[in-house]
XYZ file of C-alpha atoms in Angstrom:
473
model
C -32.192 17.093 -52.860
C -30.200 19.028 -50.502
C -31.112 18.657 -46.869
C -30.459 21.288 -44.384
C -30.773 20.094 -40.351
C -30.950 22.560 -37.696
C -30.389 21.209 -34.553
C -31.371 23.412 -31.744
C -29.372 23.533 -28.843
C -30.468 25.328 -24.850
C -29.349 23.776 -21.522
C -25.180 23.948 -21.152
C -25.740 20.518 -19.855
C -26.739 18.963 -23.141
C -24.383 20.900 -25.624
C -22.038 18.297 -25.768
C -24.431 16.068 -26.765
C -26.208 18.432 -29.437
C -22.246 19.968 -31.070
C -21.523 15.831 -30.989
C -24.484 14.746 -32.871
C -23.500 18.000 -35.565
C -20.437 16.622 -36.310
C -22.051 13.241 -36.573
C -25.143 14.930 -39.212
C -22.057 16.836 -40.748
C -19.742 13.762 -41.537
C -23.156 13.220 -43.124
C -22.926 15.811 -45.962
C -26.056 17.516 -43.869
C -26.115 21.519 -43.512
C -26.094 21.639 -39.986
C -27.164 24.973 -37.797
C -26.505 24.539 -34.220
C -28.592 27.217 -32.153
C -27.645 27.567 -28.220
C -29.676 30.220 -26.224
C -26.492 31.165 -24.209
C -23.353 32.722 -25.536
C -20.387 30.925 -26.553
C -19.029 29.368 -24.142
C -15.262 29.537 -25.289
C -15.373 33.482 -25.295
C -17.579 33.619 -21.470
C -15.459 35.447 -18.953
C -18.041 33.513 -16.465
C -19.528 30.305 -17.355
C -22.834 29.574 -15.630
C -24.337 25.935 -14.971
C -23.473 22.286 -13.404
C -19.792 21.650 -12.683
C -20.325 17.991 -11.827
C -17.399 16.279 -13.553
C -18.341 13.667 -16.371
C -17.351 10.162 -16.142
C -16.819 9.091 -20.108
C -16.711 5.823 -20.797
C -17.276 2.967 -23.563
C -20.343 3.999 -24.869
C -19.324 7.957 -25.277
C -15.811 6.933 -26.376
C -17.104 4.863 -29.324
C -19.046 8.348 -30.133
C -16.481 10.050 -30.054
C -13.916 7.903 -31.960
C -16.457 7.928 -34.429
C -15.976 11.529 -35.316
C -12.081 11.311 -35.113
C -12.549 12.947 -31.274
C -11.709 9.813 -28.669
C -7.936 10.681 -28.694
C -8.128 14.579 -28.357
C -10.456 14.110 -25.438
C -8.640 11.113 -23.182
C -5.435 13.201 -23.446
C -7.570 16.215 -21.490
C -9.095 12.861 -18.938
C -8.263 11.721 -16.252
C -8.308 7.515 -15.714
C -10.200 5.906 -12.478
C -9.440 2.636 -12.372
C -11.238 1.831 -9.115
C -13.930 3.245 -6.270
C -11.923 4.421 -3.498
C -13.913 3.735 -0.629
C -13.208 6.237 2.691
C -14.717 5.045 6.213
C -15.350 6.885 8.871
C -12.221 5.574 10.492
C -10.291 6.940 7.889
C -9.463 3.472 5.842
C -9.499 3.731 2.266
C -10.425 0.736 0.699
C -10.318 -0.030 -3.547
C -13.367 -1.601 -5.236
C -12.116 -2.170 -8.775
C -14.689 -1.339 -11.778
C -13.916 -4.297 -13.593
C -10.380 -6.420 -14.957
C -7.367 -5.030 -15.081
C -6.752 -1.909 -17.314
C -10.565 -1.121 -17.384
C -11.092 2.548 -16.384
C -13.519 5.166 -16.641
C -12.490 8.981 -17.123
C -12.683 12.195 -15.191
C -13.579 14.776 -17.622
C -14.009 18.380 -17.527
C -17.331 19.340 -19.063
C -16.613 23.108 -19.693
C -13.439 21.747 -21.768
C -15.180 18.892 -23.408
C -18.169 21.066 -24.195
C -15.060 23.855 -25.861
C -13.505 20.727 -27.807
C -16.553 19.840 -29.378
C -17.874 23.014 -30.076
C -14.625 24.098 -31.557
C -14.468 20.686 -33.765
C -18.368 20.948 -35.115
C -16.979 24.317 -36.434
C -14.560 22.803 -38.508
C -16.605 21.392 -40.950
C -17.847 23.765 -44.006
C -21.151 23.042 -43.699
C -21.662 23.759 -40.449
C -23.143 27.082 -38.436
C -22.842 27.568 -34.887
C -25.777 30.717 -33.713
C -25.490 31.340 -30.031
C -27.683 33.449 -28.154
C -30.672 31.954 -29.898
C -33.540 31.739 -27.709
C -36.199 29.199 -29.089
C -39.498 30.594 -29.566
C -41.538 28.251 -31.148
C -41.489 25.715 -33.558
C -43.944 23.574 -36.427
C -43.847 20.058 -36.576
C -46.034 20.477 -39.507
C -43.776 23.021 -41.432
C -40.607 22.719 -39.390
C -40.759 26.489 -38.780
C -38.909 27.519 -36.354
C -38.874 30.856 -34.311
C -35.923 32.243 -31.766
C -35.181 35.421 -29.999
C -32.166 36.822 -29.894
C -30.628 38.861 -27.183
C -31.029 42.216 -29.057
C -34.787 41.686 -28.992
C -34.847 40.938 -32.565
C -36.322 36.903 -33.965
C -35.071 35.096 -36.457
C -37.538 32.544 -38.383
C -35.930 28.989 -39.755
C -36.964 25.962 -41.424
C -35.488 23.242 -40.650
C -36.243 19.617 -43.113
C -35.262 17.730 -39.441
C -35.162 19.199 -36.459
C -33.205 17.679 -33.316
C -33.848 18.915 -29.925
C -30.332 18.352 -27.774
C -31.470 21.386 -25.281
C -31.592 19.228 -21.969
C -33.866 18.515 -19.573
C -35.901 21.216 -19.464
C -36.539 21.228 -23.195
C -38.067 23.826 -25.033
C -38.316 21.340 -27.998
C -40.296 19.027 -25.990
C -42.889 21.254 -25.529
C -44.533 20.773 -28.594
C -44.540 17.265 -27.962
C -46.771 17.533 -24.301
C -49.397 19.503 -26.937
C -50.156 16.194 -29.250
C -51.915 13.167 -27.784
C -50.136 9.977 -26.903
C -47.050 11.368 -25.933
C -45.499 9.459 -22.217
C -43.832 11.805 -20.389
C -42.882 12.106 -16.478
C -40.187 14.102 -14.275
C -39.409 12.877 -10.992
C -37.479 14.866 -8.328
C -35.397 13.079 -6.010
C -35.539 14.096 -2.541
C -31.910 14.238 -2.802
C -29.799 17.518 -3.468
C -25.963 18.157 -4.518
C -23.485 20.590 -3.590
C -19.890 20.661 -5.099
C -16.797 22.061 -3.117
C -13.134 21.963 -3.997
C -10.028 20.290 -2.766
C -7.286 22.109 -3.485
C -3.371 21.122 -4.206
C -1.342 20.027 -1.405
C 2.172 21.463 -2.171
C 1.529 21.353 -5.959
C 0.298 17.428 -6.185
C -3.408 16.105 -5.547
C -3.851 15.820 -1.709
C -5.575 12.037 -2.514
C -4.897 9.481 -5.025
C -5.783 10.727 -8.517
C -6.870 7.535 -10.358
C -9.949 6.638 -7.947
C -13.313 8.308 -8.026
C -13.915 8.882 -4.037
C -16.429 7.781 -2.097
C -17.622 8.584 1.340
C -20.741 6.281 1.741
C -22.591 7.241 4.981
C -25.682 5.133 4.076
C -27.890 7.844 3.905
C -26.089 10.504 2.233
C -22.603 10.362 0.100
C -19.881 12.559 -0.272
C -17.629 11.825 -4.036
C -14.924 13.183 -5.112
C -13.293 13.231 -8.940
C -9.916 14.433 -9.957
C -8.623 17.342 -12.410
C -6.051 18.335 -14.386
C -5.227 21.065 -12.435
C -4.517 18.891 -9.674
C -7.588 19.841 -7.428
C -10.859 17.324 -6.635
C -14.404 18.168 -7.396
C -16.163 17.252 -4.166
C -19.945 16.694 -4.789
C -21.983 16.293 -1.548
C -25.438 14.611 -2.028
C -28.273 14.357 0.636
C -31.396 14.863 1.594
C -32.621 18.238 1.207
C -33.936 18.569 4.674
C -30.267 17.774 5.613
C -28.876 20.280 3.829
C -31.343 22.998 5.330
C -30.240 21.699 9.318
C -27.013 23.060 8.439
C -27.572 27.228 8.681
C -23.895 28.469 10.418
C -20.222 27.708 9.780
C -19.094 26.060 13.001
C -22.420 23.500 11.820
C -20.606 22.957 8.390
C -17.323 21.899 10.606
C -19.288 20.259 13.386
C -20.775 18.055 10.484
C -17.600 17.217 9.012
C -16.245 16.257 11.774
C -19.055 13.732 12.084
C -19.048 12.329 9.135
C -15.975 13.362 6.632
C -13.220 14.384 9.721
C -10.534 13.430 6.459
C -11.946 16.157 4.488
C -11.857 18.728 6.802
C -7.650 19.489 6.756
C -7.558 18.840 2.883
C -10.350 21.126 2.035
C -9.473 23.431 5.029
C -11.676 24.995 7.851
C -12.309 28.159 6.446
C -12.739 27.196 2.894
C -15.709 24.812 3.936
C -17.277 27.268 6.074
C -17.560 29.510 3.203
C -17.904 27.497 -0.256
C -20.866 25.038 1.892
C -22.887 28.250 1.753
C -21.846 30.104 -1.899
C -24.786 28.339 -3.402
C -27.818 26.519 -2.069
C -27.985 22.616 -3.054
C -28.935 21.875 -6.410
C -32.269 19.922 -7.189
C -31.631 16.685 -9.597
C -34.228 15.313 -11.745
C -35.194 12.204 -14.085
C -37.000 12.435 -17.076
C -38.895 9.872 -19.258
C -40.735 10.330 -22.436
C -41.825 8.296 -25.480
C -42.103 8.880 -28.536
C -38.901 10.440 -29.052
C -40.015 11.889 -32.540
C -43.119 13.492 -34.192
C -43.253 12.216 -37.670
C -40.040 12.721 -39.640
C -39.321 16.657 -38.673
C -38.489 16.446 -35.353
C -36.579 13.442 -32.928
C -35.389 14.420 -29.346
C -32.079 12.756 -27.687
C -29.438 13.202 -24.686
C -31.442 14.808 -21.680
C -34.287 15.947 -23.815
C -35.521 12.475 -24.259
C -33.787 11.017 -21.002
C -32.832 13.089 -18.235
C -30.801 10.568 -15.607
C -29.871 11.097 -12.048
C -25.850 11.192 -12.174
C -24.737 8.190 -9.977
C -24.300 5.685 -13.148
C -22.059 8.098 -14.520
C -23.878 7.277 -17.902
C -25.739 10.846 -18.857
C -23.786 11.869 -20.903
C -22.487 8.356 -22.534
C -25.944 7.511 -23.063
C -26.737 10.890 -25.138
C -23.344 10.045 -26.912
C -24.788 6.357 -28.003
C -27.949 8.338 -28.919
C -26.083 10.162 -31.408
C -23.848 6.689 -32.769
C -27.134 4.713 -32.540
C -29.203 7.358 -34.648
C -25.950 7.050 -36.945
C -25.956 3.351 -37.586
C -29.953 3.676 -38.524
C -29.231 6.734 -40.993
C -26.936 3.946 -42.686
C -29.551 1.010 -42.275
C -32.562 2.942 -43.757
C -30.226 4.927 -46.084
C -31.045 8.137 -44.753
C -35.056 8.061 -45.061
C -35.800 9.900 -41.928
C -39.277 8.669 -42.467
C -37.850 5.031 -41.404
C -35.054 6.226 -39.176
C -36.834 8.079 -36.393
C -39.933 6.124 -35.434
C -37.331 3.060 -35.265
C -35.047 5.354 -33.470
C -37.771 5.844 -30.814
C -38.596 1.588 -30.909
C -34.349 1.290 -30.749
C -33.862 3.845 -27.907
C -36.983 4.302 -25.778
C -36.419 1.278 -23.670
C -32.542 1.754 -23.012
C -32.500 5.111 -22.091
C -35.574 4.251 -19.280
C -33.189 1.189 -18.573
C -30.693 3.512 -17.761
C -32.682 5.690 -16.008
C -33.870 3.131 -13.079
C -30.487 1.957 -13.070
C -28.835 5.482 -12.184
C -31.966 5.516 -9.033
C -30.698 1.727 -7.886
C -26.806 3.153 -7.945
C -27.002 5.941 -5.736
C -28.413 3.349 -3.046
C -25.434 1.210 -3.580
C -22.939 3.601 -3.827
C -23.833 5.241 -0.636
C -25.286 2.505 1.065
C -24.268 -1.303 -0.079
C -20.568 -0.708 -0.859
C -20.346 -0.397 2.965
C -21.855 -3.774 3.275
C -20.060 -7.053 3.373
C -22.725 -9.634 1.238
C -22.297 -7.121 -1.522
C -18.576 -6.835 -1.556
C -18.883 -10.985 -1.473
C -21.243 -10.848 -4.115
C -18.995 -8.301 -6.637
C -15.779 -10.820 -6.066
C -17.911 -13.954 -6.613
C -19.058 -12.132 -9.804
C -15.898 -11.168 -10.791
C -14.289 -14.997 -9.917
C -17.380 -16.329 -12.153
C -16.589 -13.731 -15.261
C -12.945 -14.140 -15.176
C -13.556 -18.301 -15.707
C -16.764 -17.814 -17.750
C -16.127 -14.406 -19.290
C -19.108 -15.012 -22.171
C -21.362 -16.658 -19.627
C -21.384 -14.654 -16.731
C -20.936 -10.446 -17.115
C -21.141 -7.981 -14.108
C -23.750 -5.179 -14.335
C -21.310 -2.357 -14.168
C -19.404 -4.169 -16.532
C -21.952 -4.450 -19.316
C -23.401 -0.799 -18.496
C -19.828 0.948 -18.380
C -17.401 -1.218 -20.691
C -19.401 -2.687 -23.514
C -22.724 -1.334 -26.026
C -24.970 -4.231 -24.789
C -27.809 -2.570 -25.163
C -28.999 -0.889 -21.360
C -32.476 -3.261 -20.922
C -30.507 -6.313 -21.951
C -27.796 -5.661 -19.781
C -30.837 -5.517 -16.650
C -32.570 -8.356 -17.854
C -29.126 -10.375 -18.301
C -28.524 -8.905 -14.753
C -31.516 -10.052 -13.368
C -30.895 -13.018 -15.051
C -27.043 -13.860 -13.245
C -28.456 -13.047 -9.873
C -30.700 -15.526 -10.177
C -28.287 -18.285 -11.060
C -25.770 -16.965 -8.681
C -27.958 -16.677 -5.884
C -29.274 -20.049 -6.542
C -25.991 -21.711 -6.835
C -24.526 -20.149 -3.647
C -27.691 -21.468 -1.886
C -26.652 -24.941 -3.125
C -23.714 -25.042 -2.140
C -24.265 -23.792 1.129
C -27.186 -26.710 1.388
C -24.712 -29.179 0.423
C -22.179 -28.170 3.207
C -24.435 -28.407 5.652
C -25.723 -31.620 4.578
C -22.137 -33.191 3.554
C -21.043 -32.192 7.244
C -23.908 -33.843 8.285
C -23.079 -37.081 6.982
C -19.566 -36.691 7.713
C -20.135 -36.290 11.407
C -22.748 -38.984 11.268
C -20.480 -41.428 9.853
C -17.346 -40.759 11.879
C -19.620 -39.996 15.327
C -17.256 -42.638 17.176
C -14.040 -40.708 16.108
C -15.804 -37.319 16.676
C -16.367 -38.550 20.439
C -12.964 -39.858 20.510
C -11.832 -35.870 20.057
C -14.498 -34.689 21.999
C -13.354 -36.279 25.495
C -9.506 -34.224 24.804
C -11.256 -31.261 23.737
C -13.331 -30.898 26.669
C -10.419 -31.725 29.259
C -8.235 -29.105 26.946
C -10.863 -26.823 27.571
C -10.962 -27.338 31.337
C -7.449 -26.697 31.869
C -7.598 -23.396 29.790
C -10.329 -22.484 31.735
C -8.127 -23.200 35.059
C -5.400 -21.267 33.815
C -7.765 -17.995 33.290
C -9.410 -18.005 36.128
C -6.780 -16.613 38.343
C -5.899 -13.407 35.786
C -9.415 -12.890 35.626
C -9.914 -12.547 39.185
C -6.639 -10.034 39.432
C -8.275 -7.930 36.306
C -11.634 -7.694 38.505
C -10.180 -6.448 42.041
């Protein structure tokens, strides 16, 4: 029997994730209709939504390399093969994300969301319907009911329905109507603004494999490269920071606190008047569970699990949803009956893995890279993985360079720090006491060097006195 999938499409931010998972149900054999509520976005003159760059790495690569995309899409990327860190002194210093030759990408999401959409279109048995508004929908029938922008509706049925259409989901409404169905939002307190730093004399004006950070404990400034040669700058604080600031020479006099770098490769006048072009942008996390109703309709990418940005793993994680929904379409041979409540059991706890994860990051990337235990801690982890690479695995490591599944990684996390934290405490014990002994044992020969010390000292001592007295009249 010929099965036709619609997969309804809304928020910009999740059309990657939805024109992905159609090549993915199109490899398939599936008739697959894509419907986004906004016009194409490769014939826009102006494109509206987030700008925030996209960090791609393992997990969304593997996606993509599944559908004959990885290649196409690096060429357009650009690699970050460390965290630049920028004090307020003006030091830059490197935190590698993990060995040598591991990197995450810079990615340009208008151009990734054009590449995909243009690629789903390839395949024959695929239909791309933009300005589709959805309506309603059956989860009975699998009815489904948009509006388009000439006032006319169109009615559908769909045999599966997949709801890609972000975090605001119109899909997901039908699933707050039906009883046992988890679901929260939480805001953080925490806004973002992006500005741009332009060219200096036709080059980047800072070192293009790094994603920037300016960590001021409480707030963060980042910036990630483009192919044009100019930085996205993404500001993030407190709302009630953002709303202190209500004149230019405030922009500049709070620069000049905390970024006074920025301020001549951005340029005076440009910050006075892009801080202000648009008020800061709210960001939100979403959990849910289940992630289908029966076998018409299964949610994934920022439908199911909206994520703060500061894992970088939004959009990788909707990209696994799509490779991970895949690999059960070939275990249960394509029964959706079987595949989507065990793609709920499968998924469910990674992506709200993920989620909490994203929360902790922001606190250590604008907080703990600036202190010292935790830039100990990363090099004793990354000693420890390099000798016992099987044994011992770095968080960022497992999240951004492997598929370990997001709530193993934690719990293997959890897990390390433990062991670590233990054995430093050991060994620190066993200094103290082996000095102990040491000076215990040897206490004649330790008084021996005492007496010269203490005369050495004396005659130092003699020797400042005088130049001390000269500094003090």
């Amino acid at each position: 029997m010929e099965t036709e999938t619609k997969i309804t499409l809304k928020n910009q931010s999740d059309v990657v994730v939805g024109a992905l998972n159609a090549c993915f149900f199109a490899k398939r054999g599936f008739n697959v209709h894509v419907f986004e509520s906004r016009e194409d976005i490769r014939k826009a003159k102006i494109v509206k939504g987030r700008s925030i760059n996209l960090a791609l790495s393992h997990r969304g690569r593997q996606a993509l390399k599944h559908v004959g995309m990885e290649d196409k899409i690096i060429s357009k990327g650009i690699p970050m093969h460390a965290r630049m860190i920028h004090s307020l002194s003006g030091k830059q210093s490197p935190i590698p994300y993990g060995r040598k030759g591991q990197y995450i990408l810079s990615v340009d999401r208008a151009n990734l969301n054009k590449e995909l959409l243009s690629d789903a279109e390839t395949y024959p048995n695929t239909t791309l319907n933009f300005e589709h508004k959805l309506q309603d929908w059956s989860a009975d029938t699998g009815l489904m009911t948009f509006s388009r922008s000439d006032g006319s509706k169109d009615q559908i049925h769909a045999d599966l329905i997949v709801g890609c259409d972000g975090a605001f989901s119109a899909t997901r409404k039908q699933f707050l109507r039906r009883s046992r169905f988890n679901y929260s939002q939480t805001y953080i307190p925490h806004g973002y603004m992006e500005l741009t730093m332009p060219p200096v004399n036709g080059e980047f004006a800072m070192k293009p494999n790094y994603l920037h950070i300016w960590p001021r404990n409480t707030f963060m400034m980042i910036a990630l490269p483009n192919l044009d040669k100019t930085f996205t700058c993404t500001l993030f604080m407190p709302f009630e920071d953002f709303e202190k600031i209500t004149t230019g020479d405030e922009v500049i006099q709070f620069f000049q606190s905390y970024f006074p770098d920025m301020i001549p490769l951005i340029g005076v006048e440009a910050l006075k008047k892009d801080y202000f072009r648009l008020p800061a942008q709210a960001m939100v996390s979403v959990k849910c569970s289940p992630y289908h109703i029966g076998d018409k309709c299964v949610l994934m990418g920022d439908a199911a699990h909206a994520v703060v940005p500061f894992y970088g793993q939004g959009m990788n994680a909707g990209f696994e949803d799509c490779i991970v929904f895949d690999e059960l379409m070939e275990q249960f041979n394509e029964d959706f009956r079987a595949v989507l409540p065990e793609y709920t059991r499968v998924r469910v706890p990674d992506d709200h893995a993920i989620a909490d994860l994203a929360m902790y990051n922001y606190v250590e990337m604008r907080a703990h890279v600036n202190s010292k235990w935790f830039l100990f801690r990363k090099h004793v982890d990354n000693v420890l993985h390099f000798f016992l690479p099987k044994t011992i695995i770095p968080l960022y490591t497992m999240v951004t360079f492997t598929r370990i599944p997001y709530h193993h990684a934690v719990e293997r996390w959890h897990w390390q720090n433990k062991v670590i934290n233990y054995g430093l405490l050991l060994s620190a014990v066993g200094a103290v006491l082996g000095g102990s002994y040491l000076l215990t044992k040897h206490s004649q020969q330790v008084n021996k060097l005492a007496v010269p010390a203490e005369k050495m000292w004396t005659r130092l001592v003699s020797f400042r006195i005088p130049g001390m007295m000269t500094t003090q009249m």
